[in-house]
Short mmCIF file of C-alpha atoms and ligand atoms in Angstrom, two decimals:
data_model
loop_
_atom_site.label_atom_id
_atom_site.label_comp_id
_atom_site.label_asym_id
_atom_site.label_seq_id
_atom_site.Cartn_x
_atom_site.Cartn_y
_atom_site.Cartn_z
CA MET K 1 178.73 -131.49 -122.68
CA SER K 2 181.68 -131.21 -125.16
CA GLU K 3 182.52 -127.86 -126.55
CA ALA K 4 181.05 -128.55 -130.06
CA ALA K 5 177.78 -129.54 -128.59
CA GLU K 6 177.98 -126.38 -126.53
CA LYS K 7 177.74 -124.75 -129.42
CA LYS K 8 175.13 -125.82 -130.90
CA ILE K 9 172.55 -124.28 -128.48
CA ASP K 10 170.01 -121.93 -130.21
CA ILE K 11 171.83 -118.26 -130.13
CA VAL K 12 169.31 -116.51 -131.72
CA ASN K 13 166.30 -117.02 -129.84
CA ILE K 14 167.30 -116.55 -126.51
CA GLU K 15 164.47 -114.86 -124.64
CA ASP K 16 165.55 -111.09 -123.64
CA THR K 17 162.24 -109.10 -122.61
CA GLY K 18 163.86 -105.99 -123.43
CA LEU K 19 163.84 -107.58 -127.31
CA ASP K 20 160.54 -109.45 -127.16
CA GLN K 21 158.65 -106.63 -125.91
CA GLY K 22 159.78 -104.41 -127.87
CA ILE K 23 159.21 -105.51 -131.34
CA ALA K 24 155.68 -106.72 -129.70
CA ARG K 25 155.11 -102.74 -130.62
CA LEU K 26 156.46 -102.30 -133.79
CA THR K 27 154.49 -102.06 -136.98
CA PRO K 28 156.11 -101.96 -140.38
CA GLU K 29 155.42 -98.53 -141.09
CA ARG K 30 156.91 -97.13 -137.75
CA ILE K 31 160.02 -99.26 -138.71
CA GLU K 32 160.55 -97.87 -142.30
CA LYS K 33 159.74 -94.34 -141.23
CA VAL K 34 162.57 -94.57 -138.00
CA ILE K 35 164.95 -96.25 -140.45
CA ASN K 36 164.65 -94.28 -142.90
CA GLN K 37 164.58 -90.95 -140.88
CA ILE K 38 168.28 -91.95 -139.32
CA ILE K 39 169.72 -93.44 -142.58
CA ASP K 40 168.61 -89.98 -144.18
CA THR K 41 169.76 -87.79 -141.05
CA GLU K 42 172.40 -89.43 -139.48
CA THR K 43 174.56 -91.24 -142.05
CA GLY K 44 176.29 -89.16 -144.40
CA VAL K 45 179.36 -90.32 -147.21
CA ARG K 46 181.09 -92.26 -144.84
CA LEU K 47 178.58 -95.21 -144.64
CA LYS K 48 178.42 -94.85 -148.33
CA LEU K 49 181.94 -95.00 -149.03
CA TYR K 50 182.02 -98.39 -146.49
CA VAL K 51 179.42 -99.93 -148.43
CA ASP K 52 180.24 -98.90 -151.72
CA THR K 53 183.96 -99.42 -151.55
CA CYS K 54 183.57 -103.34 -149.71
CA VAL K 55 184.02 -106.01 -152.45
CA HIS K 56 182.78 -109.07 -150.06
CA CYS K 57 186.50 -110.27 -149.98
CA GLY K 58 186.25 -111.82 -146.35
CA LEU K 59 189.73 -111.17 -145.66
CA CYS K 60 188.57 -109.24 -142.48
CA SER K 61 186.70 -112.82 -140.81
CA ASP K 62 189.55 -113.86 -139.01
CA ALA K 63 190.58 -111.17 -137.27
CA CYS K 64 187.03 -111.67 -135.54
CA HIS K 65 187.22 -113.90 -132.11
CA TRP K 66 183.71 -114.84 -132.39
CA TYR K 67 184.20 -115.90 -136.37
CA LEU K 68 187.12 -118.26 -135.00
CA SER K 69 185.38 -119.45 -131.39
CA TYR K 70 182.38 -120.36 -133.50
CA ASP K 71 184.06 -123.18 -136.03
CA ARG K 72 184.39 -119.95 -138.63
CA ASN K 73 180.33 -119.92 -138.83
CA PRO K 74 180.32 -117.28 -141.68
CA ARG K 75 177.18 -115.55 -139.58
CA PHE K 76 179.96 -114.18 -136.99
CA SER K 77 182.53 -113.12 -139.58
CA PRO K 78 182.55 -109.26 -139.37
CA VAL K 79 181.26 -108.95 -143.19
CA GLY K 80 178.48 -111.53 -142.22
CA LYS K 81 177.10 -109.33 -139.85
CA VAL K 82 177.11 -106.28 -142.11
CA ARG K 83 175.45 -108.60 -144.36
CA GLN K 84 172.71 -109.54 -141.94
CA THR K 85 171.84 -106.11 -141.28
CA ILE K 86 172.64 -102.63 -142.34
CA TRP K 87 172.83 -103.78 -146.01
CA LYS K 88 169.82 -105.76 -145.62
CA ILE K 89 168.22 -102.37 -144.09
CA LEU K 90 169.34 -100.38 -147.53
CA GLU K 91 168.36 -103.04 -149.91
CA ARG K 92 165.25 -103.16 -148.06
CA LYS K 93 164.72 -99.19 -148.08
CA GLY K 94 163.98 -100.05 -144.79
CA ARG K 95 160.75 -102.19 -144.71
CA LEU K 96 161.77 -104.85 -142.43
CA SER K 97 159.28 -106.90 -140.19
CA PRO K 98 159.28 -106.71 -136.52
CA ALA K 99 160.83 -110.34 -136.23
CA GLU K 100 163.88 -108.95 -138.88
CA VAL K 101 164.41 -105.91 -136.27
CA ARG K 102 165.03 -108.96 -133.82
CA GLU K 103 167.55 -110.42 -135.72
CA LEU K 104 169.25 -106.85 -136.58
CA ALA K 105 169.32 -106.41 -132.51
CA VAL K 106 170.51 -109.71 -131.71
CA VAL K 107 173.30 -109.29 -134.24
CA ALA K 108 174.13 -105.78 -133.46
CA TYR K 109 174.34 -106.26 -129.32
CA THR K 110 175.19 -109.57 -128.78
CA GLU K 111 177.58 -110.58 -131.82
CA CYS K 112 179.80 -107.67 -131.77
CA ASN K 113 182.05 -106.11 -129.46
CA LEU K 114 182.99 -103.07 -131.65
CA CYS K 115 186.23 -103.77 -130.95
CA ARG K 116 188.01 -102.94 -134.36
CA ARG K 117 190.24 -105.66 -134.61
CA CYS K 118 188.56 -106.62 -138.16
CA GLN K 119 189.55 -102.42 -139.32
CA GLN K 120 192.82 -103.09 -138.82
CA PHE K 121 192.63 -106.63 -141.86
CA CYS K 122 190.47 -104.91 -144.37
CA PRO K 123 192.85 -103.85 -147.05
CA PHE K 124 190.37 -100.63 -147.70
CA GLY K 125 190.24 -100.15 -143.58
CA ILE K 126 186.12 -100.64 -143.48
CA GLU K 127 185.10 -99.78 -139.86
CA ILE K 128 182.37 -102.38 -139.29
CA ALA K 129 181.71 -101.19 -135.43
CA TYR K 130 180.77 -97.70 -137.29
CA MET K 131 178.24 -99.64 -138.77
CA ILE K 132 177.17 -102.31 -136.59
CA ALA K 133 177.06 -99.12 -133.93
CA LEU K 134 174.45 -97.39 -136.69
CA VAL K 135 172.15 -100.76 -136.57
CA ARG K 136 171.83 -100.30 -132.51
CA ARG K 137 171.12 -96.50 -132.97
CA ILE K 138 168.01 -97.66 -134.97
CA CYS K 139 167.19 -100.64 -132.64
CA HIS K 140 167.63 -97.95 -129.85
CA LYS K 141 164.83 -95.78 -131.60
CA LEU K 142 162.52 -98.41 -132.19
CA GLY K 143 162.59 -99.36 -128.63
CA VAL K 144 164.23 -102.71 -129.63
CA THR K 145 167.25 -103.09 -126.68
CA PRO K 146 168.31 -105.94 -124.32
CA LEU K 147 166.79 -105.56 -121.18
CA TYR K 148 170.13 -105.64 -118.73
CA MET K 149 171.40 -102.81 -120.78
CA GLN K 150 168.62 -100.43 -121.13
CA ASP K 151 167.95 -101.14 -117.36
CA THR K 152 171.89 -99.03 -116.91
CA CYS K 153 170.78 -96.50 -119.42
CA HIS K 154 167.23 -95.51 -117.19
CA SER K 155 169.65 -95.44 -114.67
CA HIS K 156 172.34 -93.10 -116.71
CA SER K 157 168.98 -90.79 -117.31
CA ALA K 158 167.63 -91.04 -114.04
CA ALA K 159 170.73 -90.72 -111.72
CA LEU K 160 173.80 -90.02 -114.08
CA ASN K 161 174.99 -92.73 -113.46
CA GLN K 162 174.92 -96.40 -114.30
CA MET K 163 174.25 -98.70 -111.25
CA TRP K 164 171.05 -96.21 -109.84
CA VAL K 165 173.53 -95.10 -106.95
CA LYS K 166 171.85 -92.20 -105.08
CA GLU K 167 173.97 -88.99 -104.31
CA ASP K 168 174.09 -90.00 -100.21
CA GLU K 169 174.78 -93.55 -101.06
CA TRP K 170 177.71 -92.06 -103.29
CA THR K 171 179.33 -89.96 -100.45
CA ASP K 172 178.93 -92.58 -98.17
CA SER K 173 180.64 -94.91 -100.32
CA LEU K 174 183.70 -92.41 -100.16
CA GLN K 175 183.47 -92.03 -96.44
CA TRP K 176 183.83 -95.46 -96.13
CA GLN K 177 187.02 -96.07 -98.32
CA GLU K 178 188.40 -93.49 -96.65
CA ASP K 179 188.01 -94.67 -93.41
CA GLU K 180 189.60 -98.06 -94.28
CA ALA K 181 192.79 -96.17 -95.96
CA ARG K 182 192.97 -94.22 -92.88
CA ASP K 183 194.19 -97.27 -90.99
CA GLU K 184 197.00 -97.61 -93.52
CA PHE K 185 197.70 -93.90 -94.19
CA PRO K 186 196.71 -91.79 -91.13
CA HIS K 187 196.32 -88.59 -92.73
CA LEU K 188 194.64 -89.43 -95.74
CA ARG K 189 191.38 -87.77 -96.98
CA ILE K 190 189.22 -88.04 -100.24
CA PRO K 191 188.95 -84.39 -100.81
CA LEU K 192 185.31 -83.91 -101.59
CA ALA K 193 184.65 -81.29 -104.35
CA LYS K 194 187.69 -79.57 -103.85
CA GLU K 195 187.85 -76.52 -105.75
CA GLY K 196 190.93 -75.64 -107.46
CA ALA K 197 193.04 -79.12 -107.08
CA GLU K 198 194.90 -80.29 -109.77
CA ILE K 199 192.93 -83.46 -110.55
CA MET K 200 189.49 -84.54 -110.90
CA TYR K 201 189.61 -88.34 -110.61
CA SER K 202 186.59 -89.92 -111.97
CA VAL K 203 185.78 -93.71 -111.69
CA ILE K 204 182.63 -95.86 -113.34
CA GLY K 205 179.10 -96.72 -111.56
CA PRO K 206 179.97 -100.32 -111.13
CA GLU K 207 183.32 -99.09 -108.88
CA PRO K 208 181.09 -97.49 -105.57
CA LYS K 209 178.80 -100.65 -106.00
CA PHE K 210 181.23 -103.97 -106.53
CA ARG K 211 184.34 -102.84 -106.60
CA THR K 212 184.78 -100.68 -104.22
CA GLN K 213 188.59 -101.41 -102.56
CA LEU K 214 189.64 -99.85 -106.04
CA ILE K 215 188.49 -96.49 -104.53
CA TYR K 216 190.46 -96.93 -101.46
CA GLN K 217 193.68 -98.42 -103.40
CA ALA K 218 193.29 -95.24 -105.83
CA ALA K 219 193.64 -92.70 -102.67
CA SER K 220 196.34 -94.37 -101.39
CA ILE K 221 197.87 -94.12 -104.86
CA LEU K 222 197.31 -90.28 -104.97
CA HIS K 223 197.76 -89.74 -101.17
CA GLU K 224 201.56 -91.39 -101.59
CA SER K 225 202.15 -89.50 -104.71
CA GLY K 226 201.60 -85.91 -102.62
CA VAL K 227 199.31 -84.76 -105.99
CA ASP K 228 196.31 -82.13 -105.06
CA TRP K 229 193.16 -84.01 -105.84
CA THR K 230 189.87 -84.21 -105.72
CA MET K 231 186.20 -85.93 -106.22
CA PRO K 232 182.99 -84.65 -107.43
CA ALA K 233 180.35 -85.16 -104.89
CA THR K 234 177.89 -84.13 -107.27
CA PRO K 235 176.65 -86.38 -110.94
CA GLY K 236 179.66 -86.36 -113.24
CA TRP K 237 181.81 -89.06 -110.77
CA ASP K 238 180.61 -91.61 -112.84
CA ASN K 239 182.21 -91.76 -116.10
CA SER K 240 180.99 -95.11 -117.64
CA ASN K 241 178.71 -94.65 -120.50
CA MET K 242 175.97 -97.07 -121.42
CA CYS K 243 173.98 -95.34 -123.58
CA MET K 244 177.41 -94.86 -126.08
CA PHE K 245 176.62 -99.09 -126.73
CA SER K 246 172.62 -99.08 -126.66
CA GLY K 247 172.93 -96.51 -129.44
CA ASP K 248 171.23 -93.26 -127.19
CA ALA K 249 173.45 -91.10 -128.76
CA GLU K 250 171.53 -88.00 -127.40
CA MET K 251 172.14 -90.03 -123.61
CA ALA K 252 176.00 -90.95 -124.12
CA GLY K 253 176.63 -86.78 -125.24
CA ARG K 254 175.00 -85.80 -122.09
CA ILE K 255 176.73 -87.88 -119.66
CA VAL K 256 180.27 -86.89 -121.16
CA LYS K 257 179.19 -83.20 -120.55
CA GLU K 258 178.19 -83.93 -117.45
CA HIS K 259 181.80 -85.09 -116.36
CA PHE K 260 182.99 -82.33 -117.85
CA GLU K 261 180.70 -79.97 -116.52
CA ALA K 262 181.96 -81.67 -112.78
CA ALA K 263 185.47 -80.68 -113.20
CA LEU K 264 184.45 -77.48 -114.56
CA ARG K 265 182.76 -76.38 -111.76
CA LEU K 266 185.46 -77.39 -109.18
CA LYS K 267 187.42 -75.26 -111.32
CA VAL K 268 190.42 -78.84 -111.31
CA LYS K 269 192.85 -79.00 -113.75
CA ARG K 270 192.60 -81.91 -115.36
CA ILE K 271 190.70 -85.21 -115.32
CA VAL K 272 191.98 -88.76 -114.37
CA MET K 273 189.62 -91.62 -115.36
CA GLY K 274 190.22 -95.20 -113.81
CA GLU K 275 191.06 -98.10 -115.10
CA CYS K 276 188.52 -98.51 -117.72
CA GLY K 277 188.62 -98.92 -121.63
CA HIS K 278 185.22 -98.11 -122.62
CA ALA K 279 184.49 -95.10 -120.36
CA TYR K 280 187.50 -93.34 -122.12
CA ARG K 281 186.32 -94.29 -125.42
CA ALA K 282 183.45 -92.79 -124.92
CA VAL K 283 185.08 -89.37 -124.10
CA TYR K 284 188.00 -89.15 -127.27
CA ASP K 285 185.64 -90.97 -129.91
CA VAL K 286 182.48 -90.49 -129.23
CA GLY K 287 181.80 -87.26 -126.23
CA ASN K 288 183.32 -85.21 -128.32
CA ARG K 289 181.55 -85.60 -131.39
CA TRP K 290 178.65 -85.26 -129.87
CA ASN K 291 178.88 -82.31 -127.94
CA ALA K 292 180.07 -80.37 -131.34
CA TRP K 293 183.50 -80.34 -128.97
CA LYS K 294 186.17 -79.29 -131.61
CA MET K 295 188.41 -79.71 -128.31
CA PHE K 296 187.82 -81.16 -124.38
CA PRO K 297 186.71 -78.30 -122.36
CA LEU K 298 190.08 -79.34 -120.00
CA PRO K 299 192.94 -82.02 -120.49
CA VAL K 300 191.78 -85.77 -119.88
CA ILE K 301 194.15 -88.55 -118.93
CA HIS K 302 193.75 -92.41 -118.68
CA SER K 303 194.81 -94.22 -115.41
CA VAL K 304 197.73 -96.14 -117.28
CA GLN K 305 199.17 -92.40 -118.39
CA PHE K 306 198.58 -91.36 -114.87
CA PHE K 307 200.48 -94.04 -113.13
CA HIS K 308 203.18 -94.25 -115.97
CA GLU K 309 203.22 -90.22 -115.17
CA LEU K 310 203.56 -90.99 -111.58
CA LEU K 311 206.20 -93.45 -111.67
CA THR K 312 208.59 -91.68 -114.15
CA SER K 313 208.37 -88.35 -112.34
CA GLY K 314 209.30 -90.44 -109.45
CA ARG K 315 206.12 -89.70 -107.28
CA ILE K 316 206.07 -93.25 -106.42
CA LYS K 317 208.87 -95.84 -105.82
CA VAL K 318 208.38 -99.03 -106.66
CA ARG K 319 209.10 -101.29 -103.06
CA GLU K 320 209.85 -104.50 -104.36
CA LYS K 321 208.56 -106.20 -107.65
CA MET K 322 205.55 -108.91 -107.81
CA PRO K 323 207.18 -112.34 -108.07
CA GLY K 324 205.99 -114.99 -110.76
CA LYS K 325 205.17 -114.37 -114.41
CA VAL K 326 202.44 -111.73 -115.49
CA SER K 327 200.76 -110.87 -118.83
CA PHE K 328 199.27 -108.02 -119.93
CA ASN K 329 195.84 -107.83 -121.99
CA ASP K 330 195.94 -105.17 -123.87
CA PRO K 331 192.01 -103.70 -123.77
CA CYS K 332 190.96 -102.44 -127.47
CA ASN K 333 189.54 -98.90 -126.41
CA ILE K 334 192.83 -98.16 -124.62
CA SER K 335 195.66 -99.96 -126.86
CA ARG K 336 194.37 -100.38 -130.21
CA GLY K 337 191.94 -97.01 -129.99
CA MET K 338 194.74 -94.48 -127.91
CA GLY K 339 198.13 -96.55 -127.84
CA LEU K 340 198.38 -96.56 -124.26
CA HIS K 341 200.14 -100.28 -124.87
CA ASP K 342 203.74 -99.53 -123.80
CA MET K 343 203.07 -96.92 -121.41
CA GLY K 344 200.80 -100.08 -119.39
CA ARG K 345 203.97 -102.69 -120.31
CA HIS K 346 206.42 -99.69 -118.57
CA VAL K 347 204.56 -99.70 -115.35
CA THR K 348 203.57 -103.51 -115.45
CA ARG K 349 207.31 -103.99 -116.20
CA ALA K 350 208.35 -101.70 -113.18
CA PHE K 351 206.08 -103.12 -110.62
CA CYS K 352 206.26 -106.69 -111.74
CA GLU K 353 209.75 -109.31 -112.04
CA GLU K 354 208.30 -110.72 -115.58
CA LEU K 355 206.10 -109.67 -118.19
CA VAL K 356 205.16 -112.45 -121.17
CA GLU K 357 203.86 -111.50 -123.94
CA MET K 358 200.68 -112.93 -125.22
CA THR K 359 200.26 -113.09 -128.84
CA PRO K 360 198.51 -111.37 -130.23
CA ASN K 361 199.21 -108.39 -128.65
CA ARG K 362 199.08 -104.76 -128.53
CA GLU K 363 196.41 -102.75 -131.21
CA HIS K 364 196.61 -106.37 -132.53
CA ASN K 365 195.39 -108.11 -129.20
CA LEU K 366 191.89 -109.94 -129.22
CA CYS K 367 188.97 -108.59 -127.65
CA CYS K 368 187.70 -110.60 -124.07
CA CYS K 369 183.88 -110.24 -126.07
CA ALA K 370 182.72 -108.34 -122.91
CA GLY K 371 183.53 -104.89 -124.56
CA GLY K 372 181.08 -102.88 -126.70
CA GLY K 373 178.25 -103.39 -124.38
CA VAL K 374 178.09 -107.26 -124.88
CA ILE K 375 178.19 -108.18 -121.01
CA ASN K 376 175.92 -105.69 -120.50
CA CYS K 377 173.40 -107.84 -122.55
CA GLY K 378 172.89 -109.54 -119.16
CA PRO K 379 172.74 -113.13 -118.08
CA PRO K 380 170.47 -114.46 -120.91
CA TRP K 381 173.62 -114.29 -123.62
CA LYS K 382 176.27 -115.05 -121.30
CA LYS K 383 176.47 -118.39 -122.06
CA LYS K 384 177.01 -116.97 -126.10
CA ARG K 385 179.18 -114.61 -125.37
CA VAL K 386 181.92 -117.02 -123.13
CA LEU K 387 181.56 -119.62 -126.07
CA GLY K 388 181.97 -116.78 -128.65
CA ASN K 389 185.61 -116.23 -127.30
CA SER K 390 187.06 -119.91 -126.94
CA ALA K 391 189.87 -118.11 -129.21
CA LYS K 392 190.74 -115.80 -125.74
CA ALA K 393 191.00 -119.02 -123.44
CA GLU K 394 193.52 -120.39 -126.56
CA GLN K 395 195.48 -117.19 -126.07
CA LEU K 396 195.36 -117.05 -122.41
CA ARG K 397 195.79 -120.97 -122.59
CA ARG K 398 199.30 -120.56 -124.25
CA VAL K 399 200.40 -117.70 -121.84
CA ALA K 400 199.27 -119.55 -118.51
CA ASP K 401 201.62 -122.54 -120.12
CA GLN K 402 204.42 -120.85 -119.76
CA GLY K 403 204.04 -120.21 -116.14
CA VAL K 404 202.04 -117.07 -116.21
CA SER K 405 199.71 -117.18 -113.29
CA ILE K 406 198.48 -112.89 -113.41
CA ILE K 407 197.01 -111.18 -116.09
CA VAL K 408 197.00 -107.38 -115.83
CA ALA K 409 194.26 -105.88 -117.30
CA PRO K 410 193.86 -102.39 -117.31
CA CYS K 411 190.05 -102.40 -118.06
CA HIS K 412 186.95 -103.24 -115.71
CA ASN K 413 185.44 -104.64 -118.97
CA CYS K 414 188.20 -107.21 -119.96
CA HIS K 415 188.21 -108.39 -115.96
CA GLY K 416 184.33 -109.28 -116.42
CA GLY K 417 184.75 -110.54 -119.74
CA LEU K 418 187.94 -112.36 -119.05
CA ASP K 419 187.27 -113.45 -115.65
CA ASP K 420 184.03 -115.35 -116.92
CA ILE K 421 186.72 -117.08 -119.91
CA ILE K 422 189.11 -117.87 -117.17
CA HIS K 423 186.18 -119.58 -114.81
CA HIS K 424 184.50 -121.28 -117.97
CA TYR K 425 187.62 -122.82 -119.16
CA ASN K 426 189.20 -123.58 -116.05
CA LEU K 427 192.04 -121.66 -116.69
CA PRO K 428 194.89 -121.40 -113.99
CA LEU K 429 195.13 -117.43 -113.82
CA LYS K 430 194.15 -114.25 -111.82
CA LEU K 431 193.33 -110.85 -112.87
CA LYS K 432 194.82 -107.82 -111.44
CA PHE K 433 194.71 -104.25 -112.20
CA LEU K 434 197.50 -102.01 -112.54
CA GLY K 435 196.32 -100.09 -108.77
CA ASP K 436 195.98 -103.22 -107.22
CA ILE K 437 199.97 -103.93 -108.12
CA ILE K 438 201.09 -100.73 -107.45
CA TYR K 439 199.02 -100.32 -104.49
CA GLU K 440 200.59 -103.58 -103.07
CA TYR K 441 204.09 -103.18 -104.22
CA MET K 442 204.94 -99.19 -103.72
CA GLU K 443 206.94 -97.73 -101.32
CA LYS K 444 204.58 -96.37 -98.54
CA THR K 445 206.39 -93.24 -97.13
CA ARG K 446 203.20 -92.08 -95.85
CA ALA K 447 201.86 -95.06 -94.27
CA GLU K 448 202.22 -95.83 -90.64
S1 LIG A 501 183.67 -108.36 -132.71
FE1 LIG A 501 185.31 -106.73 -133.43
S2 LIG A 501 186.57 -108.00 -135.07
FE2 LIG A 501 184.40 -108.71 -134.70
S3 LIG A 501 182.86 -107.97 -135.94
FE3 LIG A 501 182.87 -106.38 -134.38
S4 LIG A 501 184.80 -105.20 -134.20
FE4 LIG A 501 185.03 -106.56 -135.70
S1 LIG A 502 185.13 -105.33 -144.73
FE1 LIG A 502 186.86 -104.84 -145.92
S2 LIG A 502 188.43 -106.88 -145.66
FE2 LIG A 502 185.82 -107.25 -144.88
S3 LIG A 502 184.57 -108.02 -146.45
FE3 LIG A 502 184.83 -105.88 -146.79
S4 LIG A 502 186.38 -105.20 -148.07
FE4 LIG A 502 186.52 -107.33 -147.63
S1 LIG A 503 186.27 -105.09 -122.57
FE1 LIG A 503 188.47 -104.55 -122.80
S2 LIG A 503 188.71 -106.48 -124.58
FE2 LIG A 503 186.73 -106.09 -124.74
S3 LIG A 503 186.35 -104.30 -126.28
FE3 LIG A 503 186.54 -103.10 -124.09
S4 LIG A 503 188.63 -102.80 -124.11
FE4 LIG A 503 188.22 -104.32 -125.59
#
């Protein structure tokens, strides 16, 4: 099928049990009541300012990869998404039909990555992502969320991790990875629940489930660097936060609280979070506000900052540079959101022979189309998502044409999204985390 023909697929009426069963339970009275309750009690001057200030100029349209990828269909422009959702809600004072609530959910969950690129191009700095997240909040309160995403949220609620990992499975996975790593580093331990350590290292739920080798690699880097570290044995080890994306703000706050409480119980000095963008955003952008914390209970940094610190302090050293050309994919949540782009490049340049920049880059980089929970809407929405980022595919193809064979992406969701794009658009590229490269190319003075 040609790309143009593919894009004519029905992108709205995709079967999703979570959405379909959710709207079957709704009545017009309940919809109106819930919407107005949220607008009245959870919004204020910020929403009013955004709605009243937007002049509908469309200057933000070209910033959105969905709009660019779907042939500039106005449906996908940032302001188009707001027009179809929050403006409709306000104009109609919450009087929407169940079918219209489904339409809100489709736009909010499956057509916006909350990547905040459009905000940079708006002359007034209007944050479209805030308004789309508010629509998700309404959908969550109405019980209309995509099935796959809701499953991860149920897991967070029941098990305090995203992947239904039981406590004994978590510790078994760590022990297994410790055994693996000891083949190379005979004295390596993954110190479990060690009180008073300098660092608590936390990961996202999919690591023990699907990407276990990342734990092995991180343990090797931490061991080689000689830092005093630990991982929690109890809930709080999973720093991911799908509830932030579903609109379940109460649970999103609880996840962040549990993460910090695990560290406080262990009396560590600070937390280092693995290579995930959204998990870090959940901490710096959302969790503190939901928990009404002025400051975090203890310092927390992302792996990119930590690797940069280990390298510049001489705790890890480069054995040899990885040959060939690489490019660095700036994850929205750590580059646009937290300005870690130069640290990421510093580490990449130290370990790689040549870094070729993709354009646009840094805080202007295009999102991978997986973030904001869109990849977590699962298989029913995958094709729409992958076609929604032909703009990224073109960006990647340009660096591939310059001889790049590896994309470094310090974010789990970026890996998922870029992997799908690379596969669908048949690009000659492979993906790596910074940890993959550091582990392979660092000096291993403690190995046998
Ligand atoms: S996907 Fe990103 S650029 Fe597009 S509307 Fe959402 S926040 Fe804006
Ligand atoms: S959000 Fe900003 S750039 Fe976009 S249409 Fe409104 S005023 Fe224009
Ligand atoms: S997955 Fe990566 S690129 Fe996509 S929104 Fe998240 S951080 Fe941004």
